[in-house]
CSV table of C-alpha atoms and ligand atoms in Angstrom, one decimal:
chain,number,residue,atom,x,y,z
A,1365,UNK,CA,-20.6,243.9,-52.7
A,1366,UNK,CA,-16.9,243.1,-52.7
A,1367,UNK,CA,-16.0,239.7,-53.6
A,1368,UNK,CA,-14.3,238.5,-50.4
A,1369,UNK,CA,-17.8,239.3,-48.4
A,1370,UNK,CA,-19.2,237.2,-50.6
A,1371,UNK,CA,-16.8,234.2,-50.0
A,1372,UNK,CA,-16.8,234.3,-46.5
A,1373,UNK,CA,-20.5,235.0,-45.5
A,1374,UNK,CA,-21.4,232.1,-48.2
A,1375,UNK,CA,-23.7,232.5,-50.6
A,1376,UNK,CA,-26.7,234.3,-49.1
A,1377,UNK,CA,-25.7,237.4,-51.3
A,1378,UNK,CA,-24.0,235.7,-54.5
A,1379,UNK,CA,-27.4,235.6,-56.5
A,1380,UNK,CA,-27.3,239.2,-57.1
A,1381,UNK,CA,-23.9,238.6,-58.7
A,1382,UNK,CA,-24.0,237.0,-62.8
A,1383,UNK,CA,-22.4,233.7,-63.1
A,1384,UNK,CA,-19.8,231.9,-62.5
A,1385,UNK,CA,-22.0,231.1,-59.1
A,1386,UNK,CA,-19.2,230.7,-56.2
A,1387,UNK,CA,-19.0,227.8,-53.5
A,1388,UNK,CA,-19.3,228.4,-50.0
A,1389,UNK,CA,-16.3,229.3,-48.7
A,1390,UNK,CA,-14.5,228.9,-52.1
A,1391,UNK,CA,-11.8,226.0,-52.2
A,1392,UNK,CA,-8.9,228.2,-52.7
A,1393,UNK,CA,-6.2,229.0,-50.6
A,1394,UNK,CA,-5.9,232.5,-51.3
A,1395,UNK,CA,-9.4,233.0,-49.5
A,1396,UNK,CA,-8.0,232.8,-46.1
A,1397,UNK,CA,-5.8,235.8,-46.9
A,1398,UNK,CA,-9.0,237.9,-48.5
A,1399,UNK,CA,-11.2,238.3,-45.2
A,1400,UNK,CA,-12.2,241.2,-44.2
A,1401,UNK,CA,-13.6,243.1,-40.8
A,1402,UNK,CA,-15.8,244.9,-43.5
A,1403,UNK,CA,-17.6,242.2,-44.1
A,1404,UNK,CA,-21.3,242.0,-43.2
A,1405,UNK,CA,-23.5,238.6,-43.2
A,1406,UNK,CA,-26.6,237.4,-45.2
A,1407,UNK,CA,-29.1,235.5,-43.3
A,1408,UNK,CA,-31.5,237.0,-40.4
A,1409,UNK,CA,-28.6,239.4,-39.5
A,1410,UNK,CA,-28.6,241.0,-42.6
A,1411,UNK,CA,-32.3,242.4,-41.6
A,1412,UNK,CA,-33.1,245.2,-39.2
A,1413,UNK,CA,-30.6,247.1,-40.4
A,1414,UNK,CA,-28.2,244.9,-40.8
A,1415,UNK,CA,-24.7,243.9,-38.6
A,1416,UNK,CA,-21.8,245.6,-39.4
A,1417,UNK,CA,-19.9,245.3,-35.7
A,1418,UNK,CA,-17.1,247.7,-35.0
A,1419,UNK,CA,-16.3,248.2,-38.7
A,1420,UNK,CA,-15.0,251.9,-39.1
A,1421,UNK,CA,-14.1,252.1,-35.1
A,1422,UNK,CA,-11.2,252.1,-33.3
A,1423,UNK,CA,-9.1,248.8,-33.9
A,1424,UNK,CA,-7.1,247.4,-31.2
A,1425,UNK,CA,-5.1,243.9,-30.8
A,1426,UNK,CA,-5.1,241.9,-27.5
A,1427,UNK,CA,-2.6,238.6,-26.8
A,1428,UNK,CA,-4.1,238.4,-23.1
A,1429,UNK,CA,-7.4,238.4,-20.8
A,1430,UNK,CA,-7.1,241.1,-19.1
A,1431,UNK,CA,-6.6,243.5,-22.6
A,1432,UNK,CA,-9.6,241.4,-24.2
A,1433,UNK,CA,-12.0,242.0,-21.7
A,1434,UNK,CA,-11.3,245.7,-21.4
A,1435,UNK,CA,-11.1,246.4,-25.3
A,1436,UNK,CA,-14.7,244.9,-25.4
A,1437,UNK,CA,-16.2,246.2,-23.0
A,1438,UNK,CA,-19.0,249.4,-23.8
A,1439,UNK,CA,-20.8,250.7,-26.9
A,1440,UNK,CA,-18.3,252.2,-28.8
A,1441,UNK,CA,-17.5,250.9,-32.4
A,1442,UNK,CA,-14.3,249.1,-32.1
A,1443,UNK,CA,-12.5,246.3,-34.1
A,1444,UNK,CA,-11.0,244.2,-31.4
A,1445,UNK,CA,-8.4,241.3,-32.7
A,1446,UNK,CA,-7.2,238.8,-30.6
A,1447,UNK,CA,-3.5,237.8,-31.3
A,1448,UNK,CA,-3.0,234.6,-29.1
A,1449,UNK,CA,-4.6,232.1,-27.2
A,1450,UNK,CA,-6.2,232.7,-24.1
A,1451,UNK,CA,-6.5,230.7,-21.0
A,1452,UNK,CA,-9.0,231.7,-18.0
A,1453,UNK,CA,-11.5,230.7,-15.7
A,1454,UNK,CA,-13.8,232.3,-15.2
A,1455,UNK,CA,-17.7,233.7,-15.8
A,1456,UNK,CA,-18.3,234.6,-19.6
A,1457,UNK,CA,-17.1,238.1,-21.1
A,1458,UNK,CA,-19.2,240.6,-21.7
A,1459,UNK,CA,-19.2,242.2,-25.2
A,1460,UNK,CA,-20.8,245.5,-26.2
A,1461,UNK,CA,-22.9,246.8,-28.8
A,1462,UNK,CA,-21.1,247.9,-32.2
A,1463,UNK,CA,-18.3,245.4,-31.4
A,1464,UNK,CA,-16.1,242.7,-34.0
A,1465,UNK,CA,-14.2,240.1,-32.1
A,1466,UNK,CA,-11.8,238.7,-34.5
A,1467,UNK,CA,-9.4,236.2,-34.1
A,1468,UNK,CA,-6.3,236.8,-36.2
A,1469,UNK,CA,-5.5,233.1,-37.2
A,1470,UNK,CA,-6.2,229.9,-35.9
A,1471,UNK,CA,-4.6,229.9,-32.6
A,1472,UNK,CA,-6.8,231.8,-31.2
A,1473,UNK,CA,-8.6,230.1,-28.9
A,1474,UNK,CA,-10.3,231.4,-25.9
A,1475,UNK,CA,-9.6,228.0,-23.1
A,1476,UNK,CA,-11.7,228.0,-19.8
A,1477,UNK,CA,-14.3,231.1,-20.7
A,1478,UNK,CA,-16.5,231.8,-22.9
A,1479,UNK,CA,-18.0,235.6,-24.0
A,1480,UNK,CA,-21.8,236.6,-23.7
A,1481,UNK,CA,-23.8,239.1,-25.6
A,1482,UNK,CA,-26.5,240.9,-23.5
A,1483,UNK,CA,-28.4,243.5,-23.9
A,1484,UNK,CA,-26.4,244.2,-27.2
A,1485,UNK,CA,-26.6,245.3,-30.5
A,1486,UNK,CA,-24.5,244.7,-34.1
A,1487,UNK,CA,-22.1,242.4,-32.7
A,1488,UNK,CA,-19.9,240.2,-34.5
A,1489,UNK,CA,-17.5,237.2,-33.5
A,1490,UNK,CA,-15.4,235.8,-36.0
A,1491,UNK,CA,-12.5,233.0,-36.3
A,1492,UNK,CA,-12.1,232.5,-32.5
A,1493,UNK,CA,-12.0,229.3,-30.6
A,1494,UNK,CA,-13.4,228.6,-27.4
A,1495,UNK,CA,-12.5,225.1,-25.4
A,1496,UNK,CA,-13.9,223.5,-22.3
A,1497,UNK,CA,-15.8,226.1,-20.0
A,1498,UNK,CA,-17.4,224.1,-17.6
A,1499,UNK,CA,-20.9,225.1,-16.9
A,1500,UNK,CA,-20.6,227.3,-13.5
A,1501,UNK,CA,-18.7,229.6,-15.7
A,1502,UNK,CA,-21.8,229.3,-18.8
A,1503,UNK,CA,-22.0,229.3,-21.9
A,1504,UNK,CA,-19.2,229.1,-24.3
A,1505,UNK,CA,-21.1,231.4,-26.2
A,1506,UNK,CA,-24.3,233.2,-25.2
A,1507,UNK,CA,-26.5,235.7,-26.9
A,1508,UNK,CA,-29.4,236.8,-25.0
A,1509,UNK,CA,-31.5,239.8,-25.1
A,1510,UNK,CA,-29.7,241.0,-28.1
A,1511,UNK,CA,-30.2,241.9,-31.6
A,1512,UNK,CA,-27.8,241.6,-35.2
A,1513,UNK,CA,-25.4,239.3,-34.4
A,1514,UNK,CA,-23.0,237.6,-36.6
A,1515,UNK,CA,-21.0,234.4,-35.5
A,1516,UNK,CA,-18.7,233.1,-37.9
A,1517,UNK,CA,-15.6,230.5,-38.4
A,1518,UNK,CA,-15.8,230.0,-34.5
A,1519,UNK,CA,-15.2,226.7,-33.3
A,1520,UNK,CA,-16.5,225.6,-30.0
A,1521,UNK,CA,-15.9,222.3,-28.3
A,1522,UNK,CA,-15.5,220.7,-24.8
A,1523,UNK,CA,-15.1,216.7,-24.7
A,1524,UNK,CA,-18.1,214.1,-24.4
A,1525,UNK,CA,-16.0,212.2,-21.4
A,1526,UNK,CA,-17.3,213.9,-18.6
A,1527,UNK,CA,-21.8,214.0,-17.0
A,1528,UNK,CA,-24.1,215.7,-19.6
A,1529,UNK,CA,-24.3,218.3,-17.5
A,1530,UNK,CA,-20.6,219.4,-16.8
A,1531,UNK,CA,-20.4,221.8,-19.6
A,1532,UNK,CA,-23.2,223.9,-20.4
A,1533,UNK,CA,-24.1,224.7,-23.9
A,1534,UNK,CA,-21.7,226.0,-26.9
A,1535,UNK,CA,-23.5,228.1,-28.7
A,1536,UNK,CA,-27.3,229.7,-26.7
A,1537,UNK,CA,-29.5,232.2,-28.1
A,1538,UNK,CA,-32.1,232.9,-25.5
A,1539,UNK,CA,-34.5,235.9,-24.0
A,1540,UNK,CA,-35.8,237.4,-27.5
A,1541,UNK,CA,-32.1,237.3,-28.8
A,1542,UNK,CA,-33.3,238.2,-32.7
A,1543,UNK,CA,-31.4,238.6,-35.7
A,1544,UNK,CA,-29.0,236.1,-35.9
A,1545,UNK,CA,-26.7,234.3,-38.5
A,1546,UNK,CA,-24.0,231.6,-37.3
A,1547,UNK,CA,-22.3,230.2,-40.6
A,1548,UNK,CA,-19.1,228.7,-41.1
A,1549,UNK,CA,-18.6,227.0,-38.0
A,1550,UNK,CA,-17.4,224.3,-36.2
A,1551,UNK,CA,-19.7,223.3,-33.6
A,1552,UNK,CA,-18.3,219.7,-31.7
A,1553,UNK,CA,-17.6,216.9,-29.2
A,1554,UNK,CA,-20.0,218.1,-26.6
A,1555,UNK,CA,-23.6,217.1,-24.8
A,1556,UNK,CA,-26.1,219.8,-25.3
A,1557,UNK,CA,-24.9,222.0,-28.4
A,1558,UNK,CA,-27.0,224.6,-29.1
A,1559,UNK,CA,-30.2,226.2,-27.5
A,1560,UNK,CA,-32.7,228.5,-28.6
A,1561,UNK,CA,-35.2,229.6,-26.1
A,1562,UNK,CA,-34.5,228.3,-23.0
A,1563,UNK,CA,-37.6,227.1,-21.7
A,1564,UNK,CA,-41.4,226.7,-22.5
A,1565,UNK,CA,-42.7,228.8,-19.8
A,1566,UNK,CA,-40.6,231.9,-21.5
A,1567,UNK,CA,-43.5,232.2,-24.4
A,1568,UNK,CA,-44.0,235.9,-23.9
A,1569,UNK,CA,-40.5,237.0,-24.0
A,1570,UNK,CA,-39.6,234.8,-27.2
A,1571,UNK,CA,-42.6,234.5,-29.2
A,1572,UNK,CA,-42.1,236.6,-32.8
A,1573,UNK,CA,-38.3,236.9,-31.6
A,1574,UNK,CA,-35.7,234.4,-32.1
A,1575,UNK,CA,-34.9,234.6,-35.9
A,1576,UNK,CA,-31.7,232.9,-36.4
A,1577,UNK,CA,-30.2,231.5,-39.7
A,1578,UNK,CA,-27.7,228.4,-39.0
A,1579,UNK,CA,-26.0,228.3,-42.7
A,1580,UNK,CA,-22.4,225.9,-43.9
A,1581,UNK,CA,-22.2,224.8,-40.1
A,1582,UNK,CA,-20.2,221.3,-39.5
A,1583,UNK,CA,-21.9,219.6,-36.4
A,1584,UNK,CA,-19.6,216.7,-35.4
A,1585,UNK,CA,-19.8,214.7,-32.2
A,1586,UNK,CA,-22.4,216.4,-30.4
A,1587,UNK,CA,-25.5,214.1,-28.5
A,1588,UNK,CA,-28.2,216.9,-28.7
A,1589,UNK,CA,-29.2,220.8,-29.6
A,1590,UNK,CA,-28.5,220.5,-33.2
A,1591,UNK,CA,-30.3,222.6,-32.4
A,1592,UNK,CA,-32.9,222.7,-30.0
A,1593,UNK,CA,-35.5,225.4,-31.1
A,1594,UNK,CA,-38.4,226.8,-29.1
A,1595,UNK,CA,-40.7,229.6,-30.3
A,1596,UNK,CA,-38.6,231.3,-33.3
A,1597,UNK,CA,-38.3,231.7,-36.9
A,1598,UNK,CA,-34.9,229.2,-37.6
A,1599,UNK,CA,-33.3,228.3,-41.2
A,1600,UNK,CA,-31.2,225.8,-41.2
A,1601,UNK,CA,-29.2,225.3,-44.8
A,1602,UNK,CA,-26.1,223.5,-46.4
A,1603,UNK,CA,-24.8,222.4,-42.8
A,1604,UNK,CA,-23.2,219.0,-42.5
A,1605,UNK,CA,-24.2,216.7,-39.4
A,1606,UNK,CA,-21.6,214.0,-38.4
A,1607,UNK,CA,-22.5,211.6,-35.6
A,1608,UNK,CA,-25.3,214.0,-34.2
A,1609,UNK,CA,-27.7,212.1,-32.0
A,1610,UNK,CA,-30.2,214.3,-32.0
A,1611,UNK,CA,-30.5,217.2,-34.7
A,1612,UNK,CA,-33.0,219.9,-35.4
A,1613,UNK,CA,-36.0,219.5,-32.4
A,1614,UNK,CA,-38.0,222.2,-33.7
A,1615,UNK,CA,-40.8,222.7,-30.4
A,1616,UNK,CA,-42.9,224.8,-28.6
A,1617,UNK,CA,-44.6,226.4,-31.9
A,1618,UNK,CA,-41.1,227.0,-33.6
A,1619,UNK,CA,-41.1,226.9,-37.3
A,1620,UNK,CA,-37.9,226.1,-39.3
A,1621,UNK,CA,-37.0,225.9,-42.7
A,1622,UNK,CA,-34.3,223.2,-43.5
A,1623,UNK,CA,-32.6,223.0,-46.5
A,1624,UNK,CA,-29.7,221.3,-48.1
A,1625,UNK,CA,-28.6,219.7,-45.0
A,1626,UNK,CA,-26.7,216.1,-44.8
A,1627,UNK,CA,-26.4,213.8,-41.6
A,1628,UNK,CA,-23.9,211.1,-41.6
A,1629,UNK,CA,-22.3,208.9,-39.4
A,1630,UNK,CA,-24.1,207.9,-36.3
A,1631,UNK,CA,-26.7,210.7,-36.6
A,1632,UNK,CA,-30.3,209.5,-35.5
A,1633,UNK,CA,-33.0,212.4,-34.7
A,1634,UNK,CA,-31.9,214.5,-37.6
A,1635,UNK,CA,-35.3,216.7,-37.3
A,1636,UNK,CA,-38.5,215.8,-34.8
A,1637,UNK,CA,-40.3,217.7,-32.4
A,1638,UNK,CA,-41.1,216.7,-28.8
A,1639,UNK,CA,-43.8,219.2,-28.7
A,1640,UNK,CA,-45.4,221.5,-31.4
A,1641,UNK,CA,-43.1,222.9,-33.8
A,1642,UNK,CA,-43.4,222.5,-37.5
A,1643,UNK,CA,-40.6,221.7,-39.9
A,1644,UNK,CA,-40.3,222.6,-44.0
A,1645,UNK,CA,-37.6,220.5,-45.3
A,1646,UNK,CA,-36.4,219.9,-49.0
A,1647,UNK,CA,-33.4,219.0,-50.3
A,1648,UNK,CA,-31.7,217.2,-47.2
A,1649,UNK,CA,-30.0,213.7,-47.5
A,1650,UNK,CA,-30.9,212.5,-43.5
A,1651,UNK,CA,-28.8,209.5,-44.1
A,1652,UNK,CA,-28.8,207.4,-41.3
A,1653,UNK,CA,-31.4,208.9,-40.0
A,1654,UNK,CA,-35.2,210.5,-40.9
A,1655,UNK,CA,-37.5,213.3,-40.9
A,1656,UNK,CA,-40.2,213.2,-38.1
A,1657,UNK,CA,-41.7,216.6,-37.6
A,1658,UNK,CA,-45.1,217.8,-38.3
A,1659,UNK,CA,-45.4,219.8,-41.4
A,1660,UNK,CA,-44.2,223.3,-40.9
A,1661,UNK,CA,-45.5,227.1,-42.4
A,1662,UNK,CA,-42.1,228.5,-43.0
A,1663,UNK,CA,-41.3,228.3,-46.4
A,1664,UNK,CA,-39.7,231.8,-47.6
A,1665,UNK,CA,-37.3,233.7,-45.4
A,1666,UNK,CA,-36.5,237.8,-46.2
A,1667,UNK,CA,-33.1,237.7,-47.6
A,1668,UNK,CA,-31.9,236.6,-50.6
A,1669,UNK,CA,-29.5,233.0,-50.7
A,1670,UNK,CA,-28.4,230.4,-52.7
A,1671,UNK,CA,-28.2,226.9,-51.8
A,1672,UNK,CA,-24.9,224.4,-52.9
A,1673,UNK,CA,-27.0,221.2,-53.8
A,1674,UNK,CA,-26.7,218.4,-50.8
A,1675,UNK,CA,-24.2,216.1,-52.3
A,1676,UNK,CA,-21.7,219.0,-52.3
A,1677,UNK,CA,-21.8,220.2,-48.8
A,1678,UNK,CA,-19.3,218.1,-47.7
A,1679,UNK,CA,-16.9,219.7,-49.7
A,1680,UNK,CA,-17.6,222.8,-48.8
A,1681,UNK,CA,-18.1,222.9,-45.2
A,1682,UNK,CA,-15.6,220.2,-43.7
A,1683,UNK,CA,-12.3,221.6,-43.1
A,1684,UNK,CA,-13.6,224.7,-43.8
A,1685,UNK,CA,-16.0,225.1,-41.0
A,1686,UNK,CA,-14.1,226.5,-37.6
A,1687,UNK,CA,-11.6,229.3,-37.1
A,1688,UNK,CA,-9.6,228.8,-39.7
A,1689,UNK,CA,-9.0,232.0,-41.5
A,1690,UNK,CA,-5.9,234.6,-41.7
A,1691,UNK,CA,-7.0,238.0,-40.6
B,2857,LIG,C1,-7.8,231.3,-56.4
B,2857,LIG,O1,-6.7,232.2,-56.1
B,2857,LIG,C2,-5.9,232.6,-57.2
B,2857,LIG,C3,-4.8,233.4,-56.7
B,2857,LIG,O2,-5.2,234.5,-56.0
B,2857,LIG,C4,-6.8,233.4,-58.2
B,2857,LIG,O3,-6.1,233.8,-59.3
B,2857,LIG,C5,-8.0,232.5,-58.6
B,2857,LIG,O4,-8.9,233.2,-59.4
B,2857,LIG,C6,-8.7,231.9,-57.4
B,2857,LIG,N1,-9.7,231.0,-57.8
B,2857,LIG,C7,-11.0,231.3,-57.6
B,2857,LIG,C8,-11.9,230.2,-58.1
B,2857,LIG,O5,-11.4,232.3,-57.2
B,2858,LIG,C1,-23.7,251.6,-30.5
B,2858,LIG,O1,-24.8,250.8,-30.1
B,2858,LIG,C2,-25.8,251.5,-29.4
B,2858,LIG,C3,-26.8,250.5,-29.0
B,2858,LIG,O2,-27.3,249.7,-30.0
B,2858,LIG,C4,-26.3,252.7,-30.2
B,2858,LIG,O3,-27.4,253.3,-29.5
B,2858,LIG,C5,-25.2,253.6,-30.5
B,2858,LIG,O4,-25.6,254.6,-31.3
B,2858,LIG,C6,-24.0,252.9,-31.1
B,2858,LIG,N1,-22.9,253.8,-31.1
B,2858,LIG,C7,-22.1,253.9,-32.2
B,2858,LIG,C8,-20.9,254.8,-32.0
B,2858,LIG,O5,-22.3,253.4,-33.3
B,2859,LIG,C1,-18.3,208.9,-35.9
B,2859,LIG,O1,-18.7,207.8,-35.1
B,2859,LIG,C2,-18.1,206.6,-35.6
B,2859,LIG,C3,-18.7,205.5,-34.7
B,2859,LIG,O2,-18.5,205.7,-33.4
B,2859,LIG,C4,-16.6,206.7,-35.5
B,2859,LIG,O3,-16.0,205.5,-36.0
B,2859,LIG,C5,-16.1,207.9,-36.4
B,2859,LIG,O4,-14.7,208.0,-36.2
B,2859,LIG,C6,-16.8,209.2,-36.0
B,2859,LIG,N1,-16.5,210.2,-36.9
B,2859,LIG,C7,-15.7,211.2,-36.5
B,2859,LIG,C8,-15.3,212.2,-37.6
B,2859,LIG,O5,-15.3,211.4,-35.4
C-alpha cells in the first residue's frame, strides 16, 4: 500500500507497515497535496470486497448542478470532481454504483442539497461540503440500501438556531446500508447528527446489516445522533466530541465497539442506550461526561487498525477533520 492511502484513510492499514508508526492524518502540510482517487479505506468498507469507487473510470470535473448531477448519475466507473461551490434547492442527488465524488479543494461545498446513495454499490465521497438542506429536501447525506461506501474529509453542517426538526439529519445510514467507513470528518452545529437505522419496527430489514466504522471524526456542536445506532455492528475510534449533548446511543440490540474517543466541552450522554444495545469501551476520556450502557459483545472487528492513544486525538483530528484536502 502506497504511503499517501495510508495517511489519509488513517491508520486502519499502517500496522502492516514496520515502524516509524504514522499519525492520523499526518501533521504535515505536504499531505494535502499527496491524496489520491486511488485510495481505498480501512474500516467495514474495506470488507466484502472492498470500496474502490470510480477509480480507473472515466474522470470528469463539474463547477455546477446541473453537470454534477448528470456525471453521477448510473453504474459506470467514473471519477467525478467537483471544481466550485454549488448552490441548489432541491431533493438529494442521486449517486450510482462504482462512483468517487471528490471535491477538489475546500471550496467545495454543496449549499441547499445534499446527495443520496440508494440501491448502490462501492461508492465514495470525499472532501466535499454540504450546508443547510432543510429537511423537505432530506438528508445532507444519505446511504440507504447500499453496500461499500467510503465518506471521507466531508464536512456537513446546518445551524442550531432554527426547531429540531427544520433540518433533517447530516449524515443517515438506514435500510441494511452495510459496509461503511466515515473517517476524517467534520460533522457540526446541527440537532439530530447522525442515524443508523431509522426505526425499531425496521428489525428485519437491518438486523446482521448495518456495519459501519466512524474513525478520526470531529463532532462539534451537535445535540444528538453521535450517533444514534439501532440493530448494527458500529466501531467508533479516535473521534473527538466537542459540546455533543448526546453521543453514542447504542439501542435496539446494536453492539458497538468504542475506542480511543474524547468528549469535551459541554458533552453529556457520551454513550447510553434507551433500549437494548450493548457497548465495549476502553480507552476513552468521556470528560464531562460518563459511560452508561450495558456491557456489550463486540470486542474484535475484521480488519486490521491501529489506535493513536486518547490524549492525542485532539491533535490529530481537529483542524484536520472536514474537507480540507487539495485534490
Ligand atoms: C513532511 O513533508 C516533507 C516534504 O514533502 C517530507 O520531506 C517529510 O518527510 C514529511 N514528514 C513526514 C513526517 O512525513
Ligand atoms: C458497477 O456496479 C454494479 C452494481 O454494483 C456492478 O454490477 C457492475 O459490474 C459495476 N460496473 C463496473 C463498470 O464496474
Ligand atoms: C462549546 O460550548 C461552550 C459553552 O457553550 C462554548 O463556550 C464554546 O465556545 C463551545 N466550543 C466550540 C468550539 O464551539
Amino acid at each position: 500500500m502506497k504511503l499517501n492511502a495510508i495517511l489519509s484513510s488513517g491508520l486502519m492499514a499502517a500496522v502492516a507497515l514496520a515502524a516509524p508508526t504514522p499519525t492520523i492524518d499526518e501533521p504535515n502540510a505536504s499531505f494535502n497535496k499527496r491524496a489520491s482517487v486511488t485510495e481505498t479505506p480501512g474500516g467495514y468498507a474495506s470488507q466484502n470486497g472492498g470500496t474502490t469507487g470510480g477509480a480507473g473510470g472515466t474522470t470528469t470535473t463539474v463547477s455546477s448542478f446541473a453537470q454534477f448531477t448528470a456525471a453521477v448519475a448510473g453504474d459506470a466507473k467514473k471519477v467525478v470532481f467537483v471544481s466550485a461551490p454549488i448552490t441548489s434547492s432541491v431533493k438529494q442527488v442521486k449517486i450510482g454504483s462504482n462512483t468517487s465524488v471528490i471535491g477538489k479543494s475546500s471550496k467545495v461545498v454543496f449549499t441547499g442539497f445534499g446527495v443520496l446513495v440508494k440501491d448502490a454499490k462501492n461508492v465514495i465521497i470525499r472532501n466535499i461540503g454540504i450546508a443547510n438542506v432543510v429537511a423537505a429536501n432530506g438528508d445532507a447525506l444519505g446511504i440507504q440500501k447500499s453496500t461499500n461506501v467510503w465518506v471521507d474529509h466531508v464536512d456537513l453542517s446546518s445551524d442550531r438556531d432554527h426547531d429540531k426538526d427544520f433540518y433533517d439529519g447530516l449524515l443517515d445510514a438506514t435500510h441494511a446500508a452495510d459496509f461503511i467507513t466515515i473517517t476524517n470528518s467534520k460533522i457540526h452545529d446541527h440537532w439530530k447528527a447522525s442515524l443508523v437505522g431509522h426505526s425499531d419496527s425496521n428489525k428485519a430489514e437491518d438486523t446482521g446489516k448495518l456495519r459501519i466504522t466512524y474513525a478520526n471524526n470531529h463532532w462539534l456542536n451537535i445535540n444528538s445522533r453521535g450517533p444514534s445506532f439501532r440493530f448494527g455492528t458500529g466501531h467508533m475510534f479516535n473521534n473527538y466530541y466537542e459540546n455533543v449533548s448526546d453521543g453514542i446511543n447504542t439501542r435496539s440490540g446494536a453492539q458497538v465497539l468504542v475506542e480511543n474517543n474524547i468528549w469535551a466541552g459541554k458533552s453529556s450522554k457520551a454513550l447510553y442506550t434507551v433500549n437494548d444495545g450493548g457497548a465495549v469501551a476502553s480507552g476513552n476520556d468521556f470528560g464531562p461526561s460518563e459511560n452508561t450502557a450495558p456491557a456489550g459483545t463486540l470486542k474484535t472487528v475484521p480488519y486490521k487498525y491501529t489506535l493513536v492513544a486518547a490524549s492525542a486525538v485532539k491533535a490529530a483530528v481537529v483542524g484536520k477533520a472536514g474537507n480540507t484536502l487539495t485534490f
